[in-house]
mmCIF file of C-alpha atoms in Angstrom:
data_model
loop_
_atom_site.group_PDB
_atom_site.id
_atom_site.type_symbol
_atom_site.label_atom_id
_atom_site.label_comp_id
_atom_site.label_asym_id
_atom_site.label_seq_id
_atom_site.Cartn_x
_atom_site.Cartn_y
_atom_site.Cartn_z
ATOM 1 C CA MET I 1 -8.245 -8.625 -12.458
ATOM 2 C CA PRO I 2 -9.423 -5.692 -10.373
ATOM 3 C CA THR I 3 -7.042 -3.197 -8.815
ATOM 4 C CA TYR I 4 -7.627 -2.268 -5.181
ATOM 5 C CA ALA I 5 -6.394 0.600 -3.046
ATOM 6 C CA PHE I 6 -5.868 0.151 0.685
ATOM 7 C CA PHE I 7 -5.614 2.822 3.352
ATOM 8 C CA PRO I 8 -6.036 3.121 7.116
ATOM 9 C CA ASN I 9 -9.423 4.521 8.060
ATOM 10 C CA ARG I 10 -8.494 5.394 11.642
ATOM 11 C CA GLU I 11 -5.574 7.332 13.082
ATOM 12 C CA GLU I 12 -4.348 4.408 15.196
ATOM 13 C CA GLN I 13 -4.029 2.247 12.064
ATOM 14 C CA ARG I 14 -1.501 4.578 10.437
ATOM 15 C CA ARG I 15 2.022 3.282 10.067
ATOM 16 C CA ALA I 16 5.009 4.987 11.665
ATOM 17 C CA ASP I 17 6.992 4.568 8.415
ATOM 18 C CA ARG I 18 4.283 6.611 6.630
ATOM 19 C CA LEU I 19 3.523 3.852 4.120
ATOM 20 C CA ASN I 20 -0.215 4.424 4.410
ATOM 21 C CA PHE I 21 -1.557 3.860 0.890
ATOM 22 C CA ALA I 22 -1.182 0.680 -1.130
ATOM 23 C CA VAL I 23 -2.392 -0.340 -4.588
ATOM 24 C CA ALA I 24 -2.434 -4.000 -5.612
ATOM 25 C CA VAL I 25 -4.112 -6.298 -8.127
ATOM 26 C CA GLY I 26 -6.054 -9.389 -7.096
ATOM 27 C CA ALA I 27 -9.157 -11.403 -7.881
ATOM 28 C CA THR I 28 -10.642 -10.253 -4.565
ATOM 29 C CA PRO I 29 -9.798 -7.552 -2.020
ATOM 30 C CA ALA I 30 -8.360 -10.258 0.244
ATOM 31 C CA ALA I 31 -6.056 -11.554 -2.512
ATOM 32 C CA ALA I 32 -4.869 -8.043 -3.376
ATOM 33 C CA ARG I 33 -4.270 -7.310 0.328
ATOM 34 C CA ILE I 34 -1.923 -10.319 0.484
ATOM 35 C CA VAL I 35 -0.023 -9.017 -2.562
ATOM 36 C CA ALA I 36 0.433 -5.632 -0.854
ATOM 37 C CA GLU I 37 1.465 -7.223 2.463
ATOM 38 C CA ASN I 38 4.016 -9.379 0.623
ATOM 39 C CA LEU I 39 5.534 -6.224 -0.873
ATOM 40 C CA LEU I 40 5.908 -4.850 2.650
ATOM 41 C CA GLY I 41 7.259 -8.181 3.880
ATOM 42 C CA GLU I 42 4.747 -7.997 6.730
ATOM 43 C CA PRO I 43 1.898 -10.531 6.731
ATOM 44 C CA ASN I 44 -1.365 -9.127 8.128
ATOM 45 C CA ALA I 45 0.018 -5.578 8.188
ATOM 46 C CA LEU I 46 -3.025 -4.188 6.381
ATOM 47 C CA VAL I 47 -5.739 -6.052 8.292
ATOM 48 C CA GLY I 48 -8.502 -3.612 9.113
ATOM 49 C CA TRP I 49 -7.534 -1.143 6.380
ATOM 50 C CA THR I 50 -10.222 -0.025 3.963
ATOM 51 C CA ALA I 51 -10.129 -1.699 0.532
ATOM 52 C CA ILE I 52 -11.715 -0.062 -2.502
ATOM 53 C CA ASP I 53 -11.859 -1.019 -6.167
ATOM 54 C CA VAL I 54 -10.081 1.846 -7.922
ATOM 55 C CA ALA I 55 -12.235 1.460 -11.046
ATOM 56 C CA ALA I 56 -15.159 2.893 -9.068
ATOM 57 C CA THR I 57 -13.492 5.734 -7.169
ATOM 58 C CA PRO I 58 -12.963 9.459 -7.622
ATOM 59 C CA ALA I 59 -9.512 10.898 -8.344
ATOM 60 C CA VAL I 60 -7.095 11.103 -5.423
ATOM 61 C CA PHE I 61 -3.624 12.401 -4.559
ATOM 62 C CA VAL I 62 -1.312 10.643 -2.130
ATOM 63 C CA SER I 63 0.916 12.751 0.094
ATOM 64 C CA GLY I 64 4.512 11.679 -0.465
ATOM 65 C CA LEU I 65 6.092 9.549 -3.176
ATOM 66 C CA PRO I 66 4.985 5.993 -3.940
ATOM 67 C CA VAL I 67 7.464 3.197 -3.204
ATOM 68 C CA GLY I 68 7.568 0.027 -5.297
ATOM 69 C CA ALA I 69 9.540 -3.190 -5.355
ATOM 70 C CA ARG I 70 13.291 -2.833 -5.844
ATOM 71 C CA ALA I 71 13.275 -4.934 -9.036
ATOM 72 C CA GLN I 72 10.777 -2.741 -10.929
ATOM 73 C CA SER I 73 11.308 0.536 -12.738
ATOM 74 C CA THR I 74 7.856 2.160 -12.707
ATOM 75 C CA TRP I 75 7.905 3.605 -9.172
ATOM 76 C CA PRO I 76 10.680 4.956 -6.961
ATOM 77 C CA ASN I 77 12.063 1.985 -5.024
ATOM 78 C CA LEU I 78 13.483 3.630 -1.890
ATOM 79 C CA ASP I 79 11.400 4.826 1.033
ATOM 80 C CA ARG I 80 11.882 8.154 2.858
ATOM 81 C CA GLY I 81 14.691 6.618 4.920
ATOM 82 C CA GLY I 82 16.557 5.421 1.816
ATOM 83 C CA SER I 83 15.658 1.749 2.298
ATOM 84 C CA TYR I 84 14.030 -0.877 0.087
ATOM 85 C CA LEU I 85 10.747 -2.446 1.136
ATOM 86 C CA LYS I 86 11.371 -5.632 3.137
ATOM 87 C CA GLY I 87 9.333 -7.917 0.908
ATOM 88 C CA ALA I 88 10.479 -6.444 -2.377
#
């Protein structure tokens, strides 16, 4: 399945908690968006964000550490405030 990255394209779409870049796997961008929103525990939180297939994109850095689900060991699992993601 493809892997998609999501990010806000406009300033007013940025999140106050600074979680502004998501990567998720899904058969379609819409399916991957739901996976990412479930990790946040916030349905429709990424509506309007840009979705791109990462297989066809240039290299990128993300400012700040990634935050993953609490039950995984690949990514850090606490956000900047020391909390777990709601949906994780």
